[in-house]
Amino acid sequence: MSHPLLPIHRDRIAAELADLATFSDPPSPGVTRVLFSAPDLAARNWLQGRFREEGLEVRPDAVGNLFARWIGEDPDLPAVATGSHIDAVPHSGCFDGTVGVLGALEAFRALRESGFQPKRSLEIVVFSAEEPTRFGISCLGSRALAGRLRPEDLEALRDEAGTSFAELREGAGLGHLPLAELAPPRYAAFLELHIEQGPLLEREGTAIGAVEAIAAPAAYRIRWEGAAGHAGTLLMPDRRDALAGAAEGILAVERAAKESGSCDTVATVGQIAVSPGALNSVAGSASFGIDLRDIDRARRERVASAIHEAFEEIARRRHLELAWEAIYEDPPAVCDPGLVVQILESAGRFGLRARRMISRAYHDSLFLARLCPIAMIFIPCRNGRSHCPEEYSSPAEIEAGVRVLADCLRGLAS
Amino acid sequence: MSHPLLPIHRDRIAAELADLATFSDPPSPGVTRVLFSAPDLAARNWLQGRFREEGLEVRPDAVGNLFARWIGEDPDLPAVATGSHIDAVPHSGCFDGTVGVLGALEAFRALRESGFQPKRSLEIVVFSAEEPTRFGISCLGSRALAGRLRPEDLEALRDEAGTSFAELREGAGLGHLPLAELAPPRYAAFLELHIEQGPLLEREGTAIGAVEAIAAPAAYRIRWEGAAGHAGTLLMPDRRDALAGAAEGILAVERAAKESGSCDTVATVGQIAVSPGALNSVAGSASFGIDLRDIDRARRERVASAIHEAFEEIARRRHLELAWEAIYEDPPAVCDPGLVVQILESAGRFGLRARRMISRAYHDSLFLARLCPIAMIFIPCRNGRSHCPEEYSSPAEIEAGVRVLADCLRGLAS
């Protein structure tokens, strides 16, 4: 049931989402697509093919962001941009990020089919490595665009296998583009279509969320250093067990979030590495990351301090050495009030129930907000699940989001 | 300072231990030599060369145990055996196991140089995979020899990468030896020379430990199953975080060992795997192994029950699913009293201070005890450290152990 003025094909988006999901290593369960891995490179290739079929002008930048432009009648005006990311954390779903990329492509198609000619250029941006899987840094591409990662920061990045960002981008065919010449784009506005990754819209039966603000995220890397030893001969009183210390730390993170006084505080330890990592060896060291978010920056900082203090007490008591490093502590982003109203009005025109809301998840829009007015369009996803194979938004839900996106882009680019 | 009747070259053993330590991947820190990995295969090769240089008859068996025989005047009599292992847990030292293998070789050389001709054959055994690194099973080779791993158990083994034991032994050139024809050796006695892996001998200034019993080890594999989700949007009260549950479990293991009533109880969680394992994903599942040891089997069983009960309470409270599997629950081994006396008397003859003691660590001797009379000769190691790069026994300490070993072998094979 496509709107007469905007012929959106929900089946086409669903089919393309399924196609994109096949670029995964391992192929199951869920989708795993890590920055500059073989499936990521293949997916980028496939996507550029789709963009070129639509007559878009495609170019990558030095960090692997992809830009696909529909050139407007007045190409010198700042463009109107939209987009999201296609990388996927291990064993996650096929809607996070991808809906904002393939949805933008479908919006462009619908606008073109409807006979629309943009005055300003319209651009899809596919951001490089929104997920922190490979380098422990979220939003690598948009962060670099916003000038929050300098060329020397990027040059210093290494993944767990010791491979440098420089080697990887060389392998991706981007070596000829100098990192120092990464130019921040000049956009009139940026809109990101995304699944909610929370339960609110589905619970309320609301089709469209107009995001007013994005929660403030912080991430820390922690290393506990004790003494390795033989599990049979190192007696309990003599141990300096790094994993036992880390286990107390994980529970302290959980407790601090639960006791913040607000359910808007979330803190997570989702990965851990232990050395030497053998069944019969006491752990000599253990490292993990903390992901800490809140819509209130001051509260987030209080919780981070409480966790840090708890860790110091654990380390003292267990005679462990503790290394605490902030990976990032980003300020929240506020969306442009005019764009938020535009999204709500557009939804109204199509008879879609809409509401204002907060984004608890981290998005590239957070960094685009440093370059231009931004807003986000959220659509429901089943049970609020995300970053897991069960992640799902229906073709009808996606179509509604694309419709509002296309309508807003039309308004902004006219 | 070599004894006139037993010309033992401490520098030669030290040099050979250093040579053997170079077979490691990664090359540092410490030694990592996993069953049937490239460095393990290369080390086996190198070792067979050393054995053949000494005129020993070398043969492997179907699980990768290596036998090197000095044929006695009466080759039909049951042989006298000695040996240990050369595999090494990640980033461990270069003395655990290897001293019992290269020390046995040096003992053979010294006996031959002294003009000794054995009546019974003398045999060095290099056991396959004493460490559980690859398949989560300690003493794979000696366990199989003792009939505690059947061919079908071995066929079913897969490592974490999904590679089967069958494929690996095929790759090691052992595929032509049928697992079903693994014959338990007929030995008159088995002696194992080993570093103590504990602090007792060094603290007391004692050169030789005559092991009377080996502590009873058990190992369990545990899987915590919760629900994965997005670290930003899955609110704290809605979480079923498998890693947080596992963290409580790790602390329950530690507590149960500390509260057993005896310092002889040790329990360790030394490795953990988390899925999906991303900074910004709540853990959907977490798995770890427990290594639990005691010299008192009944107490060990009480502690295992206490841990299991604690885990069930954690799983219930956190709405996690718990899978608890016993990998092995082995009985303690008692050494042959006559062999223990022989070790003590031999030490006395060389003016070496000696004592009776318990082995808290797990050894291949535990399984050889099911086939023949056994005993172990312990030597001091610095600060009792083992399974870490700091593991160290001096050339003089090793020489003393080799001297007692050679003397005992001479007595037994005459």
Short mmCIF file of C-alpha atoms in Angstrom, two decimals, chain B residues 13-281:
data_model
loop_
_atom_site.label_atom_id
_atom_site.label_comp_id
_atom_site.label_asym_id
_atom_site.label_seq_id
_atom_site.Cartn_x
_atom_site.Cartn_y
_atom_site.Cartn_z
CA ILE B 13 70.31 -30.14 30.20
CA ALA B 14 70.09 -26.37 30.63
CA ALA B 15 71.03 -25.86 26.98
CA GLU B 16 68.52 -28.46 25.81
CA LEU B 17 65.76 -26.92 27.96
CA ALA B 18 66.54 -23.58 26.32
CA ASP B 19 66.47 -25.19 22.87
CA LEU B 20 63.12 -26.82 23.58
CA ALA B 21 61.73 -23.48 24.82
CA THR B 22 62.23 -21.97 21.37
CA PHE B 23 59.38 -24.14 20.04
CA SER B 24 56.62 -21.75 21.05
CA ASP B 25 53.81 -19.88 19.37
CA PRO B 26 53.65 -17.04 20.14
CA PRO B 27 57.40 -16.90 20.84
CA SER B 28 56.83 -14.77 23.96
CA PRO B 29 56.00 -13.98 26.71
CA GLY B 30 56.86 -17.39 28.12
CA VAL B 31 56.30 -20.64 26.27
CA THR B 32 53.05 -21.65 24.54
CA ARG B 33 53.06 -25.14 23.08
CA VAL B 34 49.62 -26.55 22.44
CA LEU B 35 49.01 -30.18 21.46
CA PHE B 36 49.62 -30.77 17.74
CA SER B 37 50.24 -27.07 17.03
CA ALA B 38 53.14 -26.26 14.71
CA PRO B 39 55.64 -25.73 17.58
CA ASP B 40 54.46 -28.93 19.30
CA LEU B 41 55.03 -30.96 16.13
CA ALA B 42 58.42 -29.35 15.60
CA ALA B 43 59.39 -29.98 19.24
CA ARG B 44 58.38 -33.65 18.94
CA ASN B 45 60.55 -33.91 15.87
CA TRP B 46 63.53 -32.30 17.57
CA LEU B 47 63.10 -34.56 20.58
CA GLN B 48 63.00 -37.72 18.49
CA GLY B 49 66.29 -36.62 16.95
CA ARG B 50 67.85 -36.32 20.44
CA PHE B 51 66.53 -39.77 21.40
CA ARG B 52 67.83 -41.41 18.22
CA GLU B 53 71.25 -39.79 18.72
CA GLU B 54 71.37 -41.73 22.00
CA GLY B 55 70.54 -44.96 20.20
CA LEU B 56 67.07 -45.21 21.70
CA GLU B 57 64.33 -46.99 19.79
CA VAL B 58 61.58 -44.44 19.22
CA ARG B 59 57.91 -45.05 18.48
CA PRO B 60 54.75 -42.95 18.78
CA ASP B 61 51.32 -44.32 19.61
CA ALA B 62 47.92 -43.41 18.20
CA VAL B 63 47.27 -40.51 20.61
CA GLY B 64 50.74 -39.00 20.22
CA ASN B 65 52.51 -40.43 23.24
CA LEU B 66 56.19 -40.96 22.36
CA PHE B 67 58.21 -43.92 23.66
CA ALA B 68 62.04 -44.05 23.53
CA ARG B 69 63.51 -47.37 24.65
CA TRP B 70 66.97 -48.44 25.74
CA ILE B 71 66.71 -52.16 25.18
CA GLY B 72 67.84 -54.22 28.15
CA GLU B 73 69.69 -57.51 28.28
CA ASP B 74 66.42 -59.27 28.99
CA PRO B 75 63.98 -57.46 26.70
CA ASP B 76 61.07 -59.72 27.67
CA LEU B 77 60.98 -58.42 31.25
CA PRO B 78 58.59 -55.51 31.93
CA ALA B 79 60.52 -52.29 31.35
CA VAL B 80 61.26 -49.54 33.86
CA ALA B 81 59.82 -46.28 32.63
CA THR B 82 60.23 -42.58 33.30
CA GLY B 83 59.10 -39.43 31.56
CA SER B 84 56.70 -36.50 31.58
CA HIS B 85 55.27 -34.08 29.01
CA ILE B 86 56.43 -31.22 26.79
CA ASP B 87 53.19 -29.39 26.06
CA ALA B 88 52.87 -25.98 27.72
CA VAL B 89 49.83 -23.88 28.61
CA PRO B 90 49.76 -20.38 27.07
CA HIS B 91 52.60 -18.12 28.28
CA SER B 92 53.96 -20.61 30.77
CA GLY B 93 57.51 -21.62 31.70
CA CYS B 94 60.08 -23.97 30.19
CA PHE B 95 60.55 -26.40 33.13
CA ASP B 96 57.10 -27.90 33.79
CA GLY B 97 57.16 -31.40 32.25
CA THR B 98 60.24 -30.77 30.11
CA VAL B 99 62.60 -31.37 33.08
CA GLY B 100 61.15 -34.89 33.39
CA VAL B 101 61.72 -35.57 29.69
CA LEU B 102 65.14 -34.00 29.07
CA GLY B 103 66.21 -35.04 32.61
CA ALA B 104 65.36 -38.65 31.75
CA LEU B 105 67.44 -38.38 28.57
CA GLU B 106 70.39 -37.01 30.56
CA ALA B 107 69.95 -39.80 33.13
CA PHE B 108 70.14 -42.38 30.33
CA ARG B 109 73.29 -40.73 28.96
CA ALA B 110 74.92 -40.68 32.38
CA LEU B 111 74.06 -44.32 32.99
CA ARG B 112 75.48 -45.31 29.63
CA GLU B 113 78.66 -43.26 30.13
CA SER B 114 79.11 -44.85 33.56
CA GLY B 115 79.20 -48.23 31.80
CA PHE B 116 75.81 -49.38 33.06
CA GLN B 117 74.01 -52.09 31.07
CA PRO B 118 70.33 -52.46 32.05
CA LYS B 119 68.83 -55.93 32.48
CA ARG B 120 65.29 -54.64 32.06
CA SER B 121 64.67 -52.24 29.22
CA LEU B 122 64.53 -48.56 30.21
CA GLU B 123 61.95 -46.36 28.54
CA ILE B 124 61.29 -42.63 28.35
CA VAL B 125 57.64 -41.74 27.82
CA VAL B 126 56.66 -38.30 26.52
CA PHE B 127 52.96 -38.05 27.28
CA SER B 128 50.65 -36.31 24.84
CA ALA B 129 48.77 -33.24 26.13
CA GLU B 130 49.22 -33.36 29.87
CA GLU B 131 47.80 -29.83 29.84
CA PRO B 132 44.09 -29.42 29.08
CA THR B 133 44.60 -26.38 26.84
CA ARG B 134 43.27 -27.76 23.58
CA PHE B 135 40.50 -30.17 24.53
CA GLY B 136 39.79 -29.26 28.16
CA ILE B 137 41.06 -32.66 29.32
CA SER B 138 44.19 -33.01 31.43
CA CYS B 139 46.61 -35.92 30.86
CA LEU B 140 45.05 -36.94 27.57
CA GLY B 141 47.87 -39.31 26.68
CA SER B 142 48.33 -41.05 30.04
CA ARG B 143 44.58 -41.11 30.60
CA ALA B 144 44.12 -42.93 27.29
CA LEU B 145 46.95 -45.37 28.13
CA ALA B 146 45.24 -46.15 31.43
CA GLY B 147 42.01 -46.93 29.60
CA ARG B 148 40.20 -43.91 31.05
CA LEU B 149 39.54 -42.43 27.59
CA ARG B 150 38.03 -44.87 25.13
CA PRO B 151 38.53 -44.62 21.35
CA GLU B 152 34.98 -43.25 20.99
CA ASP B 153 35.71 -40.54 23.61
CA LEU B 154 38.82 -39.55 21.66
CA GLU B 155 36.95 -39.55 18.35
CA ALA B 156 34.35 -37.18 19.82
CA LEU B 157 36.89 -34.55 20.94
CA ARG B 158 36.80 -31.16 19.24
CA ASP B 159 38.76 -28.04 20.10
CA GLU B 160 37.25 -24.55 20.33
CA ALA B 161 37.82 -23.97 16.61
CA GLY B 162 35.80 -27.12 15.90
CA THR B 163 38.81 -29.17 14.77
CA SER B 164 38.54 -32.81 15.78
CA PHE B 165 41.20 -34.82 17.57
CA ALA B 166 41.05 -37.25 14.62
CA GLU B 167 41.95 -34.50 12.12
CA LEU B 168 44.78 -33.25 14.30
CA ARG B 169 46.38 -36.65 14.82
CA GLU B 170 46.01 -37.27 11.08
CA GLY B 171 47.90 -34.01 10.51
CA ALA B 172 50.54 -35.17 13.01
CA GLY B 173 51.13 -38.28 10.89
CA LEU B 174 49.49 -40.64 13.37
CA GLY B 175 46.39 -41.43 11.33
CA HIS B 176 47.63 -44.92 10.38
CA LEU B 177 47.77 -46.01 14.05
CA PRO B 178 44.29 -47.26 15.07
CA LEU B 179 42.96 -45.72 18.31
CA ALA B 180 41.34 -49.04 19.14
CA GLU B 181 44.74 -50.74 19.34
CA LEU B 182 46.22 -48.46 22.01
CA ALA B 183 47.99 -51.04 24.18
CA PRO B 184 48.64 -50.22 27.85
CA PRO B 185 52.39 -50.62 28.42
CA ARG B 186 53.64 -53.37 30.73
CA TYR B 187 55.98 -51.54 33.12
CA ALA B 188 57.73 -52.78 36.26
CA ALA B 189 57.71 -49.23 37.61
CA PHE B 190 57.26 -45.62 36.53
CA LEU B 191 59.16 -42.65 37.95
CA GLU B 192 58.45 -39.03 37.05
CA LEU B 193 60.91 -36.22 37.70
CA HIS B 194 59.13 -32.86 37.97
CA ILE B 195 59.48 -29.36 39.36
CA GLU B 196 57.44 -28.97 42.55
CA GLN B 197 55.24 -26.12 41.23
CA GLY B 198 54.90 -25.11 44.86
CA PRO B 199 57.07 -23.26 47.41
CA LEU B 200 57.77 -25.98 49.98
CA LEU B 201 61.16 -27.41 48.91
CA GLU B 202 62.68 -24.02 48.17
CA ARG B 203 61.48 -22.58 51.51
CA GLU B 204 62.99 -25.48 53.44
CA GLY B 205 66.19 -25.72 51.41
CA THR B 206 65.32 -29.31 50.51
CA ALA B 207 66.70 -30.68 47.24
CA ILE B 208 64.44 -33.68 46.67
CA GLY B 209 60.76 -34.36 47.35
CA ALA B 210 59.64 -37.99 47.29
CA VAL B 211 55.96 -37.80 46.39
CA GLU B 212 53.70 -40.12 48.39
CA ALA B 213 50.35 -39.14 46.89
CA ILE B 214 48.91 -36.92 44.14
CA ALA B 215 45.97 -34.65 44.97
CA ALA B 216 42.62 -35.59 43.50
CA PRO B 217 41.56 -33.26 40.71
CA ALA B 218 38.16 -32.58 39.23
CA ALA B 219 37.12 -30.27 36.40
CA TYR B 220 33.72 -28.93 35.40
CA ARG B 221 32.44 -26.99 32.42
CA ILE B 222 29.70 -24.45 33.07
CA ARG B 223 27.54 -22.50 30.67
CA TRP B 224 25.36 -19.55 31.69
CA GLU B 225 22.64 -18.69 29.21
CA GLY B 226 20.80 -15.36 29.39
CA ALA B 227 19.63 -12.97 26.68
CA ALA B 228 21.90 -10.82 24.53
CA GLY B 229 20.89 -7.26 23.84
CA HIS B 230 21.97 -3.71 23.13
CA ALA B 231 24.00 -2.16 25.94
CA GLY B 232 22.27 1.19 25.50
CA THR B 233 18.64 0.22 25.21
CA LEU B 234 18.25 -2.92 27.33
CA LEU B 235 17.45 -1.36 30.71
CA MET B 236 18.96 -2.81 33.88
CA PRO B 237 15.77 -4.37 35.32
CA ASP B 238 15.05 -6.15 32.02
CA ARG B 239 18.47 -7.80 31.71
CA ARG B 240 19.38 -11.48 31.87
CA ASP B 241 23.11 -10.78 31.72
CA ALA B 242 25.06 -14.05 31.42
CA LEU B 243 28.41 -12.44 32.22
CA ALA B 244 27.14 -10.84 35.43
CA GLY B 245 25.83 -14.28 36.46
CA ALA B 246 29.16 -15.88 35.58
CA ALA B 247 30.96 -13.20 37.63
CA GLU B 248 28.91 -14.16 40.67
CA GLY B 249 29.76 -17.78 39.87
CA ILE B 250 33.50 -17.07 39.80
CA LEU B 251 33.28 -15.49 43.24
CA ALA B 252 31.22 -18.45 44.54
CA VAL B 253 33.97 -20.84 43.38
CA GLU B 254 36.60 -18.82 45.21
CA ARG B 255 34.47 -18.59 48.37
CA ALA B 256 33.68 -22.32 48.45
CA ALA B 257 37.39 -23.21 48.28
CA LYS B 258 38.32 -20.69 50.96
CA GLU B 259 35.57 -21.94 53.26
CA SER B 260 36.31 -25.67 52.86
CA GLY B 261 38.06 -25.78 56.22
CA SER B 262 41.43 -26.74 54.74
CA CYS B 263 44.10 -24.86 52.85
CA ASP B 264 44.51 -28.03 50.75
CA THR B 265 41.37 -27.16 48.79
CA VAL B 266 42.05 -25.08 45.69
CA ALA B 267 39.46 -24.02 43.12
CA THR B 268 40.10 -21.91 40.04
CA VAL B 269 38.27 -20.28 37.16
CA GLY B 270 41.08 -19.41 34.77
CA GLN B 271 39.34 -18.94 31.44
CA ILE B 272 36.02 -17.54 30.29
CA ALA B 273 34.30 -17.12 26.93
CA VAL B 274 31.48 -14.64 26.37
CA SER B 275 29.05 -14.38 23.48
CA PRO B 276 28.49 -12.18 21.55
CA GLY B 277 31.49 -10.60 23.26
CA ALA B 278 31.21 -6.93 22.27
CA LEU B 279 31.78 -3.77 24.30
CA ASN B 280 28.23 -2.62 23.61
CA SER B 281 26.32 -5.93 23.84
#
